Structure formats: structure tokens, C-alpha cells
Coordinates of C-alpha atoms in Angstrom, one line a residue:
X1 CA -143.7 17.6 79.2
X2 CA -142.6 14.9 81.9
X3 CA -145.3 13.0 82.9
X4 CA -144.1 10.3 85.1
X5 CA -140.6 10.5 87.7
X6 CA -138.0 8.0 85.5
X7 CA -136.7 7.4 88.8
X8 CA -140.4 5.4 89.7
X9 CA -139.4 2.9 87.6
X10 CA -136.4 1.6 88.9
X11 CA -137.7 2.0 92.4
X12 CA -140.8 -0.6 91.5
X13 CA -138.5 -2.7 89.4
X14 CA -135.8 -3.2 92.6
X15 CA -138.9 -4.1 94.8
X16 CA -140.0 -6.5 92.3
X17 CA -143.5 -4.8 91.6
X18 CA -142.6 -4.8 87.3
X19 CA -140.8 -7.2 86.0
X20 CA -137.6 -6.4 83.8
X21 CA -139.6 -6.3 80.7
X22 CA -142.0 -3.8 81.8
X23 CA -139.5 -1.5 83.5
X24 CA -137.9 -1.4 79.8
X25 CA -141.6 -0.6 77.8
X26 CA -141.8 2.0 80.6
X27 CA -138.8 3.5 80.0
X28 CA -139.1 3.5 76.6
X29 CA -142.8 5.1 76.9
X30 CA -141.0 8.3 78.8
X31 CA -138.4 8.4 76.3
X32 CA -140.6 8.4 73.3
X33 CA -142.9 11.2 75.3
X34 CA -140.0 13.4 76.7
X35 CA -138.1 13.4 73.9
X36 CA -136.9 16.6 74.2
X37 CA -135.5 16.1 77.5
X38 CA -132.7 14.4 76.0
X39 CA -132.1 16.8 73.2
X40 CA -133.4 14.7 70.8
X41 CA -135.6 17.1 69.2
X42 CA -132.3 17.9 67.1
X43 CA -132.6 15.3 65.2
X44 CA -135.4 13.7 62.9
X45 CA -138.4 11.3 63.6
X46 CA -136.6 8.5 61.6
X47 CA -133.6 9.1 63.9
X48 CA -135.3 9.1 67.5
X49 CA -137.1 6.0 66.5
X50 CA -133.8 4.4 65.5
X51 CA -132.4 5.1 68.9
X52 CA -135.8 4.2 70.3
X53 CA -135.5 0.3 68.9
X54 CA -131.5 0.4 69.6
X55 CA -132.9 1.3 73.7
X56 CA -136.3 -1.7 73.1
X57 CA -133.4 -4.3 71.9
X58 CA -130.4 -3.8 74.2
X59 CA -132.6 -2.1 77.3
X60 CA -132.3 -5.2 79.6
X61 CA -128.7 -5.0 79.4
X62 CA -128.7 -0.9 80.1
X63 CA -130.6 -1.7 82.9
X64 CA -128.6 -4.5 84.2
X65 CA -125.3 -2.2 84.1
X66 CA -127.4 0.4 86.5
X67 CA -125.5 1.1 89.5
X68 CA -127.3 3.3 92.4
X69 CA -124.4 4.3 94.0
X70 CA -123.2 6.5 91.1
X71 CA -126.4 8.4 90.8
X72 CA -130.0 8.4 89.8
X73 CA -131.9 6.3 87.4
X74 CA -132.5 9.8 85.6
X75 CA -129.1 10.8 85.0
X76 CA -128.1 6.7 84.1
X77 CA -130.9 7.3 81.4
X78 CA -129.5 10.5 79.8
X79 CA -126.1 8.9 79.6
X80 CA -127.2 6.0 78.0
X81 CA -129.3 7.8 75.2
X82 CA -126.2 10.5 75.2
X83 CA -124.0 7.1 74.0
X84 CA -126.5 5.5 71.8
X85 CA -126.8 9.2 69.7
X86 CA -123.3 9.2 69.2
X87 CA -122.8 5.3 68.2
X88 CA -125.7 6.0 65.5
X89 CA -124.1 9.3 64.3
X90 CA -120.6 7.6 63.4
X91 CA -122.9 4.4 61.9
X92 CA -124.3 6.5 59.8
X93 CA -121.2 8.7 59.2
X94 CA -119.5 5.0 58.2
X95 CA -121.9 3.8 55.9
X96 CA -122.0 7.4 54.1
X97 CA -118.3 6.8 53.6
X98 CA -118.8 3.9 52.3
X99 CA -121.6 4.4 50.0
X100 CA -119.3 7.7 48.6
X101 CA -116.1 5.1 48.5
X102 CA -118.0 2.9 46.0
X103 CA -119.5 5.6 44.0
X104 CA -116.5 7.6 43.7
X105 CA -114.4 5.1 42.8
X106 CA -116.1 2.9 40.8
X107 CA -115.3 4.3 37.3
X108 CA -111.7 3.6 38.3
X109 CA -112.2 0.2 38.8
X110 CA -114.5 -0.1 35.8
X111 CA -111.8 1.4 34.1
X112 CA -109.1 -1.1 34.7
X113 CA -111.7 -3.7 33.8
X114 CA -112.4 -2.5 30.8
X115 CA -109.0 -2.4 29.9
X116 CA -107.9 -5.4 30.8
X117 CA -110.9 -7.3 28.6
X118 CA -110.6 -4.6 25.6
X119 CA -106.9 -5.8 26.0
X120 CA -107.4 -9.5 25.6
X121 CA -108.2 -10.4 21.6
X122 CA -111.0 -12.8 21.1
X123 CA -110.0 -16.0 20.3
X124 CA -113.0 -19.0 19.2
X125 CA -113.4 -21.6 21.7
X126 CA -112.1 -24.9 20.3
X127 CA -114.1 -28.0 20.6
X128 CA -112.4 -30.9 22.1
X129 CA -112.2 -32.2 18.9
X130 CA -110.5 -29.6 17.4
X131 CA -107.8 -29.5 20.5
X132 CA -107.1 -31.9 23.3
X133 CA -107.2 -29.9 26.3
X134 CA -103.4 -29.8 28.0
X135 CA -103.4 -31.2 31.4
X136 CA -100.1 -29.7 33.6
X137 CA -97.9 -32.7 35.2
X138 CA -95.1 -32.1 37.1
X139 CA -91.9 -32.5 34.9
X140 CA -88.1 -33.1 36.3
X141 CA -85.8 -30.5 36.4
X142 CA -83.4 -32.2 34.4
X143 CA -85.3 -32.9 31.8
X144 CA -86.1 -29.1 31.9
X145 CA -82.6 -28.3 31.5
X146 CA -81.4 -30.8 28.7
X147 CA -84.9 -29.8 26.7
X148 CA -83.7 -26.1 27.5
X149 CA -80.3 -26.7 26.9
X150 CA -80.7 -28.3 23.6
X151 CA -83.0 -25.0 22.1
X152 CA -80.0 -22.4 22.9
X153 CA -77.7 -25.0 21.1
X154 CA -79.6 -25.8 17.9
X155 CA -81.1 -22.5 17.3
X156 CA -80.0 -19.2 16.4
X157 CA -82.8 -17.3 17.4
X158 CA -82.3 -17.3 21.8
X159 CA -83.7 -14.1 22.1
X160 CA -87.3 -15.6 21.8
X161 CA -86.6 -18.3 24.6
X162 CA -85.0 -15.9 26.9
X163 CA -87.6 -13.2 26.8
X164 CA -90.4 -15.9 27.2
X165 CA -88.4 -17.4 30.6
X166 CA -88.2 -13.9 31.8
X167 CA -91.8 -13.5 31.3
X168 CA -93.3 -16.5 32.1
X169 CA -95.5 -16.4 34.9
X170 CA -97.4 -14.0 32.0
X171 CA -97.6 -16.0 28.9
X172 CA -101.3 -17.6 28.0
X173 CA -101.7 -21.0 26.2
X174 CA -101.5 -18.8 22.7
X175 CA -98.1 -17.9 23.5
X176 CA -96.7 -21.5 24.9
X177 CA -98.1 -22.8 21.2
X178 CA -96.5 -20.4 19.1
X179 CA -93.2 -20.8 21.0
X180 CA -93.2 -24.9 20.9
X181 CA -94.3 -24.4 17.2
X182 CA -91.3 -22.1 16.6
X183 CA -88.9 -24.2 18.4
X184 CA -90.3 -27.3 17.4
X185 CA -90.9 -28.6 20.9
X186 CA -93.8 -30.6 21.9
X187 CA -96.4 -28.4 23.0
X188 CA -97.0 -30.4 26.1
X189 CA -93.2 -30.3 27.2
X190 CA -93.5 -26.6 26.7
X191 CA -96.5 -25.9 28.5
X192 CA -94.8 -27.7 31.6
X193 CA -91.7 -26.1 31.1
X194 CA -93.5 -22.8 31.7
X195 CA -95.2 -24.1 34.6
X196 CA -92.5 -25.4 36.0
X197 CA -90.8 -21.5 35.6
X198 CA -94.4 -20.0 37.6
X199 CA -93.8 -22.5 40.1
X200 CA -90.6 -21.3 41.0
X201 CA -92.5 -17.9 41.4
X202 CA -95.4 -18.4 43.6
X203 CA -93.6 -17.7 46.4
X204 CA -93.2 -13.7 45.0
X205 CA -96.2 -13.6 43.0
X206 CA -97.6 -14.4 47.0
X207 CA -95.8 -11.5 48.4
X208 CA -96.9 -9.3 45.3
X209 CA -100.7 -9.9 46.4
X210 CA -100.0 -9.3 50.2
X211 CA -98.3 -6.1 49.3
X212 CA -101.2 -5.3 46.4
X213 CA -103.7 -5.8 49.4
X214 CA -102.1 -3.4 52.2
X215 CA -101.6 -1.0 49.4
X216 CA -105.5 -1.0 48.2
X217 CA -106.4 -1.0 52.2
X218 CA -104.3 2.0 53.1
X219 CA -106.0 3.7 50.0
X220 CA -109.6 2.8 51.2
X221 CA -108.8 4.0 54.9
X222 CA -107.3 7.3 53.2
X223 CA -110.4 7.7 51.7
X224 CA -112.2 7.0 54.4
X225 CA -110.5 9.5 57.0
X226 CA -110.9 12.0 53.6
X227 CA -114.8 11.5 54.2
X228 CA -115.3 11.8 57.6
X229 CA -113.6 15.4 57.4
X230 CA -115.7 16.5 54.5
X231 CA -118.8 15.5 57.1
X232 CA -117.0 17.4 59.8
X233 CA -116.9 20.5 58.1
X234 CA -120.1 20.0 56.8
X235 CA -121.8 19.3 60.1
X236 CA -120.7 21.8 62.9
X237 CA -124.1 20.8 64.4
X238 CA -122.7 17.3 65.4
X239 CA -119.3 17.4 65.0
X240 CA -117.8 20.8 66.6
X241 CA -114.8 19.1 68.1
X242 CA -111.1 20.0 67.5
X243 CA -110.0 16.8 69.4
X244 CA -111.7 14.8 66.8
X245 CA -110.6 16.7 64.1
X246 CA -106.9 16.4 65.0
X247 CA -107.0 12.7 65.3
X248 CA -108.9 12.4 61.8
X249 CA -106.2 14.5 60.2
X250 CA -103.5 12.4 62.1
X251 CA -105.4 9.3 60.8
X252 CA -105.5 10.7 57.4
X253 CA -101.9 11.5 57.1
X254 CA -100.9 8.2 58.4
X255 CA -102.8 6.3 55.6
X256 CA -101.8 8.5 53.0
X257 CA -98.1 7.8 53.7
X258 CA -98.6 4.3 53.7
X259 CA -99.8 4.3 50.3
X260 CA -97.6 6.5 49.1
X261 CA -95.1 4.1 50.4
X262 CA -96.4 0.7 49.0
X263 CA -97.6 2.2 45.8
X264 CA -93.7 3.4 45.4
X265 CA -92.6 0.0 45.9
X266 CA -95.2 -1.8 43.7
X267 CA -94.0 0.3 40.6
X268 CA -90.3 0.6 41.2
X269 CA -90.8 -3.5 40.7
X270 CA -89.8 -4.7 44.6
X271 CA -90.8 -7.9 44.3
X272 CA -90.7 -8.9 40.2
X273 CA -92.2 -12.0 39.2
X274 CA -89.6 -13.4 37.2
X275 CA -87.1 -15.6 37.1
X276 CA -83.2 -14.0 37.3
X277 CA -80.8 -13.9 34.3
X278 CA -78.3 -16.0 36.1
X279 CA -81.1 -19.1 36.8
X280 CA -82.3 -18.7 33.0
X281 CA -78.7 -19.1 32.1
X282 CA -78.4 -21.9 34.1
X283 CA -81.2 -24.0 32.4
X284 CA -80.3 -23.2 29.1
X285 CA -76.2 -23.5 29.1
X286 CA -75.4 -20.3 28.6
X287 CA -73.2 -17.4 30.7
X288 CA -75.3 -14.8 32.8
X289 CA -73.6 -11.9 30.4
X290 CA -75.2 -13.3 27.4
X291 CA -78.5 -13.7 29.1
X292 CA -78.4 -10.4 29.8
X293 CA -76.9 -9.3 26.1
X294 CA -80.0 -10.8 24.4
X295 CA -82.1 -9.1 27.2
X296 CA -80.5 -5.9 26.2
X297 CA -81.2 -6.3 22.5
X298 CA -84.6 -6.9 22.9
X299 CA -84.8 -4.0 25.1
X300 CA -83.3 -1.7 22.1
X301 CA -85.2 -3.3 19.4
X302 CA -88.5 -2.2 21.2
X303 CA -87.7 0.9 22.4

């Protein structure tokens, strides 16, 4: 039941009988006691009160953006509160897409964690007695290419070196020690050799993440947009609007292309970090064709 004319209070608070503050607790006293004037007997008592302390907090500004000319204080009001019940509906809509994004797809993620650790073999710590720890330092290219060079010449085996070039910007510390102690290199020289080949590589491996990261955020908007229809449906109560539904499908359709798009690049290997058959060939003296021979025969051996 109304028990007070809304309009009253903007009346006494442009004469200057309340002061801004009080005009606000008044409003918000014929709010709280008419609720149902503003349809807000839809919703919950954890809702109204959410709107009420959204109207306590910004309710100098709402007042402040009154304009006379365009009407009464009344109608401002209903406006307002209209606006605030939608904001909090898609807030909450938003974090229950969120909250569902996590849980949903947090076994995947798991998943990939666990694979990538049950992947990895244990190996014991070493003390720094056991093994000096190797500290990178920038080493010259030539020396890269005469240390290079003089592996292909000497040995037999230049399968090994070539698949580890080609996969360098992979290869752990384990790897770079049994390769030095195959080819007899320092394993110092090795480890920069390597570093110097991931180096090179950066530059990709910086375009890999960018692409990596639209890919993951056109995934999480798909979900997103997947959500917010499944709460359409659900809720004819709040969300009986075509309009909306139409631009959430449109939404929806644009982010799913976008990852189908970037996850088709990422596995038909657009930007692969490593280095090209004709620069290993270059460091190590040989022609591209044999490069690419040895490649080949690897490729045979495993398959």
C-alpha cells in the first residue's frame, strides 16, 4: 500500500527542506514499503534488498540525473529500479556462467595437467656438489657453426644432431647431456648451442602464445554465449525476448567460428617453433636435401 506521494520528496528536497541524504533514506523507505509497485514482488527477499543497497549506494547520483521536464519523480523512480533489476539479472546471469565455466571445464584442464606431470620421469635433484649448475652465456655464431660444422664432419651418426636442431626449443638439460656426451662436446658449449637455436625462436614461440590466447578466449566466450542460452530457455520469466535471443545466437556463432578457425591453425602447425632445414644445414656444412634426407629417415624409422 503507498503510504506517502514519491513525488513529496523531490518537491521538499528542490525547496531545500531535506537535505540530499534524506531525500535518498526516503526514497528508499517507499521503495522497501511499496515494493510491489515496482514489480518487485517477482523476485526474492535477497534480491529486492540487493537492489535496495545498489539504490542506498548510487542514490545521490540517481537523483542528481533527475530532470523535471521529462516527467515526474514517480515515473524517474520506476525507471531507475526498472534498470537496476535488469543490471543485477545479467550480474548474476554472468557470474552463473562463470561459476559453470570453471566447473565444467575443470577436469579438462586437470586433465592436461596431469598428463603433462605423469609425462615428465622423475629424476633426483643433484646437490651442487654432485653437478655445477650451467649458467647460459651468450656464445658467437661462428663459433656455433665451426663447433657444428665439425660434429657432421667427424661423426657418422648426423641424424641425432639434426633431429635435436629441429627440436630444440623442446629439449631439457637431460637431453643437452646425453647429446654433448654422445658427441663428445663440452656440455656447456652444447647447452649454449641450444640456446642459442631457442633464441632464434622466440620471436614464433611469441606469436604461438598470442595465437594459443585468442584461441582459449574465443573458447571461453563460446561457452559463455552457450550459457546464457541455456538460462534463456530456462527462464521465460525474465528472459522472454527474441531480440536477445537472436543476438546471443549471433554471438555464439561468431565465437564458435573463431575457434574453430584458430584451433585449425594451431594443429596444422602455422607457426612451428623450429628452426628450417636450410638454416640447420647452414650451421652444420651440409646441403638442405640431406638435411631433409636424414629428417626423412628418422621419420620412417619411427613410424
Amino acid at each position: 500500500m503507498v503510504t506517502l506521494n514519491v513525488n513529496d520528496i523531490m518537491a521538499q528536497l528542490t525547496k531545500g527542506e531535506i537535505s540530499m541524504k534524506d531525500a535518498v533514506e526516503k526514497t528508499c523507505n517507499f521503495i522497501c514499503k511499496n515494493y510491489r509497485v515496482f514489480g518487485l514482488e517477482k523476485y526474492d527477499e535477497d534480491f529486492r534488498s540487493e537492489i535496495l543497497l545498489i539504490f542506498l549506494e548510487k542514490g545521490q547520483q540517481f537523483l542528481e540525473n533527475y530532470r523535471p521536464e521529462l516527467g515526474d519523480y514517480f515515473g524517474y523512480l520506476c525507471m531507475v529500479i526498472k534498470s537496476q533489476v535488469q543490471t543485477h539479472i545479467r550480474s548474476i546471469a554472468k557470474k552463473k556462467v562463470r561459476e559453470s565455466f570453471v566447473i565444467q571445464n575443470a577436469p579438462i584442464y586437470v586433465e592436461e595437467k596431469e598428463h603433462i606431470y605423469s609425462s615428465a620421469a622423475f629424476t633426483p635433484v643433484k646437490t651442487t656438489e654432485e653437478k655445477r649448475k650451467l649458467v647460459y652465456t651468450p656464445i658467437p655464431q661462428e663459433v656455433v657453426r665451426q663447433t657444428l660444422t665439425r660434429i657432421a664432419k667427424e661423426n657418422k651418426n648426423k641424424k641425432l644432431i639434426i633431429i635435436a636442431l629441429k627440436t630444440s626449443f623442446y629439449l631439457t638439460d637431460e637431453h643437452i647431456s646425453r647429446i654433448s656426451s654422445f658427441y663428445k662436446v663440452k656440455e656447456e658449449i652444447m647447452q649454449q648451442i641450444f640456446q642459442f637455436f631457442k633464441n632464434l625462436l622466440l620471436e614464433k614461440a611469441d606469436r604461438k602464445n598470442r595465437l594459443q590466447e585468442r584461441r582459449n578466449i574465443a573458447f571461453f566466450h563460446q561457452k559463455n554465449y552457450e550459457k546464457r542460452l541455456e538460462l534463456v530457455h530456462a527462464s521465460e520469466k525474465h528472459y522472454n525476448n527474441e531480440a536477445l535471443m537472436d543476438e546471443l545466437e549471433q554471438m555464439l556463432n561468431k565465437h564458435h567460428k573463431s575457434w574453430l578457425s584458430l584451433t585449425k591453425k594451431l594443429e596444422s602447425g602455422c607457426v612451428m617453433l623450429r628452426p628450417t632445414n636450410k638454416m640447420i644445414a647452414d650451421y652444420l656444412g651440409l646441403c638442405e636435401r640431406q638435411v631433409q634426407y636424414y629428417i626423412n629417415r628418422f621419420r620412417d624409422e619411427v613410424e
